[in-house]
Amino acid sequence: MDPVRNPYSPGAGRKPAALIGRDRQRANWQTVLERVELGRSPQPVVLYGLRGVGKTVLLSDFRRTAADRNWIVAQVEAGADRTLREALGEALHDPLADLARPSAGRRLLQALKTALSFKASYDTAGTWNFGVDLSEVAGGGADTGTIETDLRKVVRDVAAAAAEEGRGLAILIDETQDLRADEITALCAIAHAAGQDDWAVLFAFAGLPSLPRILAEAKSYSERFDYELVEALEPHLARDALVEPALAEAVRWAPDALELIATQSRGYPYFLQQYGQATWDGALADPIDLADARAGAAAGRAALDAGFFRARWDRATAKEKVYLRAMAVDGDEGSGSGEVASRLGRRPASFGPVRASLIAKGLIYAPEHGVVAYTVPGMASFIDREYADR
Ligand SMILES: Nc1ncnc2c1ncn2[C@@H]1O[C@H](COP(=O)(O)OP(=O)(O)OP(=O)(O)O)[C@@H](O)[C@H]1O
Ligand SMILES: [Mg+2]
């Protein structure tokens, strides 16, 4: 079928043609936005799950919903080479610049001044010009160098400005597990303060399945956060994720073809998109039939192996690959780290650095103490395939 019209979108954070199976989470987000607008401060929302289940896509959907309600919205991705301070500061610039005007209310002017001081705290060379004279305005002081103090000031002042304009402030953080420990602690403390004083701010944190534990270790208050496990789609929803994008292009799936791809993808959104894309590209005519689906499943798996899995596998060093391979015996369910070590004939402690490095690279996580698991569904069989023909 015409590849130009291919409606499937495999790829990190790529908006699917149809966002399937997240109605509950979206309705919940809508509710908490409305609560903030009524002056009540809800708990942060935490989206956690394996790689490729659709956390980023859902977070971006949250961002759009908030933006549609005219909220001040800052979305950042942790990790890379930026601190939270810098990432958040830069993300706040555009929404604040959009609101800046000489006739702005007192709280907005104060927020602008505080944001300027926050900017100065990580960028001594640059400054912002909001085109507004702030010399007589109160505010500033978000440049003490202590992340919790500075972040608290800027969040409080921007939230107050948002409230003054009848809106809220949404702060969305992706890959939250990659934040530094002091940054996570600061966020938890600020969420706590916001909840106590009803600041017009709403946090959403997305990350790997280890995120709830990381938050709990940072501050006990985080136990009250609103945790949402983002999972693979149930079979009927997996079918919808294939059918709906095609229908929008007036193309149908034969039931047996649909069944095959929904099953092979095991409902994982990334896999659905990849298999869907491959099947579409190879299909000769409408409707997509079983032969198309068989060819698409093979092509889709090859594409996953060459991309989704390969990209992660290649990030591991030779030593780390040995460790990952020893885990594969247990499938995707996770392995006791003592067990893995004994398979390799060494003491568990001697693998501490390898384990830590694999966790830092986001390839494995610790579901609980003494257990390790792949962050990617299907990694165990990829590793099996990798070594099968050697
Ligand atoms: N609800 C959904 N329905 C259909 N497709 C989806 C859905 N959610 C995500 N996808 C698709 O799945 C793929 C992965 O989505 P996304 O990047 O959001 O996953 P993720 O959980 O953030 O993964 P990672 O942990 O690697 O960042 C994308 O191709 C996206 O289009
Ligand atoms: Mg993501």
Tab-separated table of C-alpha atoms and ligand atoms in Angstrom:
chain	number	residue	atom	x	y	z
A	1	MET	CA	0.000	0.000	0.000
A	2	ASP	CA	1.083	3.574	-0.602
A	3	PRO	CA	3.887	4.211	1.920
A	4	VAL	CA	3.185	7.929	1.782
A	5	ARG	CA	-0.177	7.291	3.409
A	6	ASN	CA	1.188	4.818	5.951
A	7	PRO	CA	-0.602	5.834	9.172
A	8	TYR	CA	1.631	3.941	11.619
A	9	SER	CA	4.338	5.726	13.552
A	10	PRO	CA	6.985	3.599	15.274
A	11	GLY	CA	9.513	5.766	17.097
A	12	ALA	CA	10.237	7.243	20.492
A	13	GLY	CA	7.610	9.787	21.451
A	14	ARG	CA	5.961	9.789	18.010
A	15	LYS	CA	2.309	10.705	18.225
A	16	PRO	CA	0.216	7.732	17.074
A	17	ALA	CA	-2.590	8.299	14.577
A	18	ALA	CA	-4.898	6.914	17.260
A	19	LEU	CA	-4.035	7.134	20.962
A	20	ILE	CA	-5.655	3.952	22.199
A	21	GLY	CA	-6.483	2.656	25.659
A	22	ARG	CA	-5.504	5.628	27.780
A	23	ASP	CA	-8.983	7.031	28.400
A	24	ARG	CA	-8.798	6.590	32.151
A	25	GLN	CA	-5.473	8.385	32.482
A	26	ARG	CA	-6.622	11.175	30.196
A	27	ALA	CA	-9.879	11.627	32.074
A	28	ASN	CA	-7.959	11.710	35.335
A	29	TRP	CA	-5.626	14.387	33.966
A	30	GLN	CA	-8.620	16.430	32.861
A	31	THR	CA	-10.052	16.158	36.371
A	32	VAL	CA	-6.879	17.268	38.091
A	33	LEU	CA	-6.509	20.235	35.732
A	34	GLU	CA	-10.014	21.322	36.641
A	35	ARG	CA	-9.285	20.852	40.327
A	36	VAL	CA	-6.331	23.202	40.110
A	37	GLU	CA	-8.470	25.753	38.308
A	38	LEU	CA	-10.868	25.592	41.266
A	39	GLY	CA	-8.002	26.346	43.640
A	40	ARG	CA	-7.345	22.808	44.850
A	41	SER	CA	-3.908	21.321	44.536
A	42	PRO	CA	-3.859	17.677	43.493
A	43	GLN	CA	-1.020	15.176	43.800
A	44	PRO	CA	1.594	14.796	41.095
A	45	VAL	CA	0.770	12.172	38.474
A	46	VAL	CA	3.449	9.527	37.912
A	47	LEU	CA	3.445	7.501	34.648
A	48	TYR	CA	5.729	4.512	34.794
A	49	GLY	CA	6.319	1.503	32.582
A	50	LEU	CA	8.607	-0.350	30.244
A	51	ARG	CA	10.266	1.145	27.189
A	52	GLY	CA	7.942	1.646	24.253
A	53	VAL	CA	4.618	1.393	26.125
A	54	GLY	CA	3.687	4.990	25.413
A	55	LYS	CA	4.669	7.102	28.410
A	56	THR	CA	6.107	9.984	26.398
A	57	VAL	CA	3.157	10.007	24.036
A	58	LEU	CA	0.756	10.170	26.986
A	59	LEU	CA	2.805	12.891	28.684
A	60	SER	CA	2.702	14.932	25.484
A	61	ASP	CA	-1.046	14.407	25.331
A	62	PHE	CA	-1.224	15.787	28.884
A	63	ARG	CA	0.832	18.769	27.747
A	64	ARG	CA	-1.519	19.503	24.864
A	65	THR	CA	-4.593	19.226	27.095
A	66	ALA	CA	-3.082	21.693	29.552
A	67	ALA	CA	-1.975	24.026	26.759
A	68	ASP	CA	-5.467	23.916	25.240
A	69	ARG	CA	-6.752	25.219	28.562
A	70	ASN	CA	-4.240	28.053	28.313
A	71	TRP	CA	-2.053	26.754	31.078
A	72	ILE	CA	1.598	27.685	31.425
A	73	VAL	CA	3.273	24.438	30.403
A	74	ALA	CA	6.877	23.303	30.714
A	75	GLN	CA	7.847	19.852	29.417
A	76	VAL	CA	11.395	18.601	29.855
A	77	GLU	CA	13.316	15.386	29.426
A	78	ALA	CA	15.803	14.525	32.146
A	79	GLY	CA	19.213	13.161	31.358
A	80	ALA	CA	21.374	14.143	28.416
A	81	ASP	CA	23.786	16.746	29.618
A	82	ARG	CA	21.482	19.292	31.187
A	83	THR	CA	20.613	19.835	34.799
A	84	LEU	CA	16.971	20.069	35.815
A	85	ARG	CA	17.607	23.715	36.655
A	86	GLU	CA	18.663	24.513	33.123
A	87	ALA	CA	16.104	22.336	31.358
A	88	LEU	CA	13.205	23.755	33.348
A	89	GLY	CA	14.449	27.329	33.172
A	90	GLU	CA	14.654	27.164	29.395
A	91	ALA	CA	11.267	25.435	29.116
A	92	LEU	CA	9.637	28.266	31.074
A	93	HIS	CA	11.015	31.008	28.871
A	94	ASP	CA	8.588	30.832	25.943
A	95	PRO	CA	5.355	30.552	27.905
A	96	LEU	CA	6.418	33.425	30.137
A	97	ALA	CA	7.517	35.533	27.187
A	98	ASP	CA	4.106	34.942	25.599
A	99	LEU	CA	2.375	36.321	28.680
A	100	ALA	CA	4.748	39.220	29.347
A	101	ARG	CA	3.213	42.653	28.764
A	102	PRO	CA	3.592	45.981	30.552
A	103	SER	CA	-0.018	45.831	31.770
A	104	ALA	CA	0.520	42.376	33.345
A	105	GLY	CA	-0.706	41.835	36.887
A	106	ARG	CA	1.544	42.092	39.902
A	107	ARG	CA	2.076	38.364	40.236
A	108	LEU	CA	3.016	37.880	36.621
A	109	LEU	CA	5.571	40.688	36.849
A	110	GLN	CA	6.954	39.100	40.008
A	111	ALA	CA	7.172	35.722	38.272
A	112	LEU	CA	9.070	37.287	35.378
A	113	LYS	CA	11.571	38.777	37.765
A	114	THR	CA	11.987	35.502	39.631
A	115	ALA	CA	12.416	33.631	36.345
A	116	LEU	CA	15.157	36.098	35.382
A	117	SER	CA	17.027	35.335	38.599
A	118	PHE	CA	16.526	31.606	38.012
A	119	LYS	CA	18.003	31.988	34.528
A	120	ALA	CA	20.983	33.845	36.008
A	121	SER	CA	21.549	30.946	38.426
A	122	TYR	CA	22.648	28.618	35.602
A	123	ASP	CA	23.591	30.992	32.820
A	124	THR	CA	25.734	33.870	33.966
A	125	ALA	CA	26.478	34.906	30.386
A	126	GLY	CA	22.939	35.164	29.074
A	127	THR	CA	19.828	36.940	30.217
A	128	TRP	CA	16.257	37.331	29.059
A	129	ASN	CA	14.506	40.446	27.981
A	130	PHE	CA	10.771	40.196	28.449
A	131	GLY	CA	10.352	43.746	27.151
A	132	VAL	CA	8.906	44.836	30.475
A	133	ASP	CA	10.479	47.121	33.052
A	134	LEU	CA	10.881	45.030	36.202
A	135	SER	CA	13.058	47.408	38.204
A	136	GLU	CA	10.305	48.394	40.640
A	137	VAL	CA	8.871	44.888	40.869
A	138	ALA	CA	9.215	42.499	43.830
A	139	GLY	CA	10.547	39.017	43.130
A	140	GLY	CA	13.832	37.461	42.114
A	141	GLY	CA	16.024	35.543	44.505
A	142	ALA	CA	15.838	32.168	42.740
A	143	ASP	CA	19.604	32.168	42.426
A	144	THR	CA	20.883	31.010	45.804
A	145	GLY	CA	22.470	27.962	44.162
A	146	THR	CA	20.442	25.530	46.261
A	147	ILE	CA	18.215	23.648	43.849
A	148	GLU	CA	15.327	23.150	46.256
A	149	THR	CA	15.218	26.804	47.327
A	150	ASP	CA	15.509	28.181	43.813
A	151	LEU	CA	13.110	25.772	42.198
A	152	ARG	CA	10.574	26.321	44.941
A	153	LYS	CA	10.707	30.082	44.390
A	154	VAL	CA	10.304	29.924	40.667
A	155	VAL	CA	7.524	27.318	40.803
A	156	ARG	CA	5.645	29.227	43.478
A	157	ASP	CA	5.869	32.568	41.680
A	158	VAL	CA	5.010	31.201	38.228
A	159	ALA	CA	2.098	29.220	39.674
A	160	ALA	CA	0.835	32.361	41.390
A	161	ALA	CA	1.088	34.238	38.094
A	162	ALA	CA	-0.802	31.466	36.335
A	163	ALA	CA	-3.510	31.577	39.007
A	164	GLU	CA	-3.785	35.327	38.589
A	165	GLU	CA	-4.539	34.752	34.919
A	166	GLY	CA	-7.109	32.081	35.815
A	167	ARG	CA	-4.833	29.209	34.746
A	168	GLY	CA	-2.357	26.802	36.214
A	169	LEU	CA	1.238	25.791	35.723
A	170	ALA	CA	1.935	22.255	34.452
A	171	ILE	CA	5.431	20.840	34.814
A	172	LEU	CA	5.956	17.621	32.872
A	173	ILE	CA	9.170	15.670	33.281
A	174	ASP	CA	10.072	12.687	31.098
A	175	GLU	CA	12.735	10.070	31.948
A	176	THR	CA	12.455	11.233	35.553
A	177	GLN	CA	14.580	8.322	36.777
A	178	ASP	CA	17.552	10.068	35.153
A	179	LEU	CA	17.352	13.131	37.401
A	180	ARG	CA	20.006	13.542	40.076
A	181	ALA	CA	19.007	12.489	43.581
A	182	ASP	CA	18.983	16.079	44.887
A	183	GLU	CA	16.760	17.136	41.988
A	184	ILE	CA	14.240	14.392	42.747
A	185	THR	CA	14.257	15.257	46.430
A	186	ALA	CA	13.697	18.910	45.590
A	187	LEU	CA	10.746	18.085	43.320
A	188	CYS	CA	9.114	15.909	45.970
A	189	ALA	CA	9.534	18.632	48.587
A	190	ILE	CA	8.097	21.266	46.262
A	191	ALA	CA	5.132	19.067	45.346
A	192	HIS	CA	4.536	18.675	49.075
A	193	ALA	CA	4.663	22.432	49.686
A	194	ALA	CA	2.387	23.028	46.691
A	195	GLY	CA	-0.148	20.580	48.072
A	196	GLN	CA	-0.169	22.196	51.481
A	197	ASP	CA	-0.672	25.726	50.205
A	198	ASP	CA	-2.769	24.998	47.126
A	199	TRP	CA	-0.381	26.439	44.578
A	200	ALA	CA	-1.798	26.321	41.062
A	201	VAL	CA	0.777	23.800	39.885
A	202	LEU	CA	0.475	20.286	38.607
A	203	PHE	CA	3.396	17.929	38.128
A	204	ALA	CA	3.511	14.875	35.887
A	205	PHE	CA	6.526	12.592	36.023
A	206	ALA	CA	7.142	9.819	33.509
A	207	GLY	CA	9.801	7.135	33.733
A	208	LEU	CA	10.847	3.537	33.923
A	209	PRO	CA	9.231	0.982	36.259
A	210	SER	CA	11.845	1.823	38.891
A	211	LEU	CA	10.489	5.357	39.220
A	212	PRO	CA	8.029	4.739	42.092
A	213	ARG	CA	10.813	3.217	44.172
A	214	ILE	CA	13.210	6.053	43.338
A	215	LEU	CA	10.590	8.610	44.386
A	216	ALA	CA	9.808	6.713	47.566
A	217	GLU	CA	13.467	6.660	48.506
A	218	ALA	CA	13.745	10.390	47.884
A	219	LYS	CA	10.916	11.474	50.197
A	220	SER	CA	8.256	9.503	51.998
A	221	TYR	CA	5.680	12.115	50.992
A	222	SER	CA	5.865	10.763	47.458
A	223	GLU	CA	3.829	7.754	48.566
A	224	ARG	CA	0.777	9.940	48.142
A	225	PHE	CA	1.478	10.667	44.485
A	226	ASP	CA	-0.961	9.379	41.902
A	227	TYR	CA	0.798	6.380	40.297
A	228	GLU	CA	-0.291	5.144	36.885
A	229	LEU	CA	1.295	2.016	35.446
A	230	VAL	CA	1.388	2.374	31.651
A	231	GLU	CA	1.056	-1.094	30.175
A	232	ALA	CA	0.758	-2.991	26.946
A	233	LEU	CA	-2.718	-2.804	25.408
A	234	GLU	CA	-5.304	-5.518	26.004
A	235	PRO	CA	-5.992	-7.617	22.881
A	236	HIS	CA	-9.139	-5.735	21.810
A	237	LEU	CA	-7.329	-2.422	22.251
A	238	ALA	CA	-4.291	-3.698	20.375
A	239	ARG	CA	-6.646	-4.454	17.492
A	240	ASP	CA	-8.110	-0.942	17.725
A	241	ALA	CA	-4.585	0.499	17.572
A	242	LEU	CA	-4.175	-1.258	14.214
A	243	VAL	CA	-7.684	-0.778	12.813
A	244	GLU	CA	-8.337	2.891	13.589
A	245	PRO	CA	-5.347	4.416	11.782
A	246	ALA	CA	-6.079	2.273	8.720
A	247	LEU	CA	-9.781	3.138	8.695
A	248	ALA	CA	-8.905	6.815	8.631
A	249	GLU	CA	-7.205	5.995	5.317
A	250	ALA	CA	-10.210	3.878	4.221
A	251	VAL	CA	-8.246	0.624	4.517
A	252	ARG	CA	-9.509	-2.436	6.391
A	253	TRP	CA	-7.834	-5.389	8.074
A	254	ALA	CA	-9.084	-8.951	7.541
A	255	PRO	CA	-9.851	-10.458	10.979
A	256	ASP	CA	-7.186	-13.178	10.785
A	257	ALA	CA	-4.544	-10.672	9.677
A	258	LEU	CA	-5.478	-8.410	12.550
A	259	GLU	CA	-5.346	-11.261	15.010
A	260	LEU	CA	-1.866	-12.263	13.886
A	261	ILE	CA	-0.312	-8.809	14.253
A	262	ALA	CA	-2.103	-8.024	17.533
A	263	THR	CA	-0.795	-11.296	18.962
A	264	GLN	CA	2.741	-10.973	17.623
A	265	SER	CA	3.065	-7.467	19.023
A	266	ARG	CA	1.791	-8.653	22.409
A	267	GLY	CA	-0.052	-5.351	22.632
A	268	TYR	CA	3.128	-3.271	23.023
A	269	PRO	CA	2.418	0.073	21.392
A	270	TYR	CA	5.871	0.412	19.845
A	271	PHE	CA	5.624	-3.074	18.349
A	272	LEU	CA	2.096	-2.455	17.095
A	273	GLN	CA	3.294	0.615	15.245
A	274	GLN	CA	6.323	-1.167	13.826
A	275	TYR	CA	4.421	-4.272	12.690
A	276	GLY	CA	1.555	-2.125	11.436
A	277	GLN	CA	3.913	0.002	9.389
A	278	ALA	CA	5.699	-3.005	7.893
A	279	THR	CA	2.449	-4.780	7.088
A	280	TRP	CA	1.000	-1.716	5.403
A	281	ASP	CA	4.087	-1.128	3.285
A	282	GLY	CA	4.096	-4.725	2.046
A	283	ALA	CA	0.344	-5.100	1.552
A	284	LEU	CA	-0.863	-5.240	-2.031
A	285	ALA	CA	-4.470	-4.138	-1.683
A	286	ASP	CA	-7.335	-3.365	0.648
A	287	PRO	CA	-8.203	-5.259	2.816
A	288	ILE	CA	-4.918	-6.238	4.450
A	289	ASP	CA	-5.011	-10.062	4.465
A	290	LEU	CA	-3.266	-12.891	6.299
A	291	ALA	CA	-0.454	-13.207	3.759
A	292	ASP	CA	0.243	-9.464	4.112
A	293	ALA	CA	0.249	-9.856	7.882
A	294	ARG	CA	2.653	-12.815	7.791
A	295	ALA	CA	5.076	-10.877	5.613
A	296	GLY	CA	4.557	-7.772	7.763
A	297	ALA	CA	5.281	-9.665	10.976
A	298	ALA	CA	8.587	-10.910	9.574
A	299	ALA	CA	9.545	-7.493	8.231
A	300	GLY	CA	8.412	-5.816	11.439
A	301	ARG	CA	10.468	-8.118	13.603
A	302	ALA	CA	13.512	-7.538	11.397
A	303	ALA	CA	12.988	-3.794	11.738
A	304	LEU	CA	12.720	-4.080	15.532
A	305	ASP	CA	15.877	-6.170	15.666
A	306	ALA	CA	17.751	-3.692	13.503
A	307	GLY	CA	16.446	-0.643	15.358
A	308	PHE	CA	14.612	-0.818	18.658
A	309	PHE	CA	16.626	-3.718	20.105
A	310	ARG	CA	19.910	-3.144	18.272
A	311	ALA	CA	20.162	0.478	19.386
A	312	ARG	CA	19.981	-0.630	23.000
A	313	TRP	CA	22.156	-3.693	22.659
A	314	ASP	CA	24.908	-1.649	21.018
A	315	ARG	CA	24.939	0.704	23.967
A	316	ALA	CA	26.231	-2.125	26.208
A	317	THR	CA	29.944	-2.852	26.588
A	318	ALA	CA	31.276	-6.384	26.064
A	319	LYS	CA	31.145	-7.048	29.820
A	320	GLU	CA	27.629	-5.705	30.061
A	321	LYS	CA	26.535	-7.915	27.170
A	322	VAL	CA	27.763	-10.964	29.051
A	323	TYR	CA	25.625	-9.925	31.992
A	324	LEU	CA	22.570	-9.185	29.816
A	325	ARG	CA	22.944	-12.555	28.158
A	326	ALA	CA	23.085	-14.354	31.487
A	327	MET	CA	19.806	-12.667	32.414
A	328	ALA	CA	18.113	-13.888	29.225
A	329	VAL	CA	17.683	-17.405	30.644
A	330	ASP	CA	14.895	-16.009	32.828
A	331	GLY	CA	13.028	-14.386	29.949
A	332	ASP	CA	11.495	-10.956	30.427
A	333	GLU	CA	10.352	-11.618	33.978
A	334	GLY	CA	13.514	-10.505	35.732
A	335	SER	CA	16.365	-12.346	37.404
A	336	GLY	CA	17.771	-12.605	40.891
A	337	SER	CA	21.117	-10.813	40.757
A	338	GLY	CA	22.646	-13.568	42.916
A	339	GLU	CA	21.413	-16.118	40.425
A	340	VAL	CA	22.873	-14.258	37.449
A	341	ALA	CA	26.216	-13.946	39.202
A	342	SER	CA	26.354	-17.629	40.051
A	343	ARG	CA	25.557	-18.474	36.425
A	344	LEU	CA	28.652	-16.509	35.542
A	345	GLY	CA	30.649	-18.162	38.319
A	346	ARG	CA	31.335	-15.020	40.312
A	347	ARG	CA	30.178	-13.291	43.494
A	348	PRO	CA	27.195	-10.916	43.057
A	349	ALA	CA	29.181	-7.980	44.460
A	350	SER	CA	31.702	-8.259	41.641
A	351	PHE	CA	28.945	-7.324	39.166
A	352	GLY	CA	27.965	-4.198	41.094
A	353	PRO	CA	29.595	-1.793	38.613
A	354	VAL	CA	28.219	-3.606	35.546
A	355	ARG	CA	24.744	-3.597	37.045
A	356	ALA	CA	24.974	0.082	37.990
A	357	SER	CA	26.153	1.015	34.522
A	358	LEU	CA	23.359	-0.962	32.824
A	359	ILE	CA	20.837	0.773	35.072
A	360	ALA	CA	22.341	4.182	34.312
A	361	LYS	CA	22.046	3.415	30.592
A	362	GLY	CA	18.379	2.561	31.077
A	363	LEU	CA	18.840	-1.006	29.803
A	364	ILE	CA	17.852	-2.744	33.015
A	365	TYR	CA	16.117	-1.704	36.222
A	366	ALA	CA	15.691	-3.144	39.665
A	367	PRO	CA	12.017	-4.053	40.223
A	368	GLU	CA	12.931	-4.842	43.814
A	369	HIS	CA	16.017	-5.291	45.902
A	370	GLY	CA	18.243	-8.036	44.489
A	371	VAL	CA	16.280	-8.383	41.262
A	372	VAL	CA	17.126	-7.063	37.791
A	373	ALA	CA	14.950	-6.957	34.681
A	374	TYR	CA	15.190	-5.582	31.161
A	375	THR	CA	13.503	-2.232	30.546
A	376	VAL	CA	12.613	-3.392	27.037
A	377	PRO	CA	9.894	-5.993	26.463
A	378	GLY	CA	11.143	-8.872	24.335
A	379	MET	CA	14.821	-8.250	25.073
A	380	ALA	CA	15.408	-11.838	26.228
A	381	SER	CA	14.296	-13.327	22.915
A	382	PHE	CA	16.261	-10.700	20.983
A	383	ILE	CA	19.401	-11.804	22.844
A	384	ASP	CA	18.549	-15.424	22.086
A	385	ARG	CA	18.207	-14.571	18.400
A	386	GLU	CA	21.435	-12.600	18.552
A	387	TYR	CA	23.383	-15.645	19.686
A	388	ALA	CA	21.381	-18.352	17.883
A	389	ASP	CA	23.313	-18.197	14.641
A	390	ARG	CA	26.777	-18.031	16.156
B	1	LIG	N1	-1.810	4.504	23.375
B	1	LIG	C1	-1.159	4.242	22.236
B	1	LIG	N2	-1.818	3.736	21.164
B	1	LIG	C2	-1.149	3.480	20.022
B	1	LIG	N3	0.150	3.703	19.845
B	1	LIG	C3	0.865	4.200	20.861
B	1	LIG	C4	0.240	4.488	22.107
B	1	LIG	N4	1.174	4.961	22.945
B	1	LIG	C5	2.334	4.970	22.272
B	1	LIG	N5	2.163	4.519	21.008
B	1	LIG	C6	3.258	4.332	20.029
B	1	LIG	O1	4.249	3.558	20.681
B	1	LIG	C7	5.546	4.032	20.431
B	1	LIG	C8	6.282	4.312	21.731
B	1	LIG	O2	5.675	5.385	22.425
B	1	LIG	P1	6.513	6.252	23.493
B	1	LIG	O3	7.764	6.771	22.879
B	1	LIG	O4	5.570	7.227	24.087
B	1	LIG	O5	6.894	5.125	24.577
B	1	LIG	P2	7.696	5.327	25.943
B	1	LIG	O6	6.982	4.566	26.985
B	1	LIG	O7	7.918	6.779	26.196
B	1	LIG	O8	9.092	4.598	25.628
B	1	LIG	P3	10.557	4.909	26.256
B	1	LIG	O9	10.569	4.334	27.627
B	1	LIG	O10	11.488	4.208	25.325
B	1	LIG	O11	10.755	6.383	26.247
B	1	LIG	C9	5.388	5.211	19.474
B	1	LIG	O12	5.644	4.738	18.183
B	1	LIG	C10	3.945	5.635	19.629
B	1	LIG	O13	3.416	6.145	18.424
B	2	MG	MG	9.609	7.900	26.386
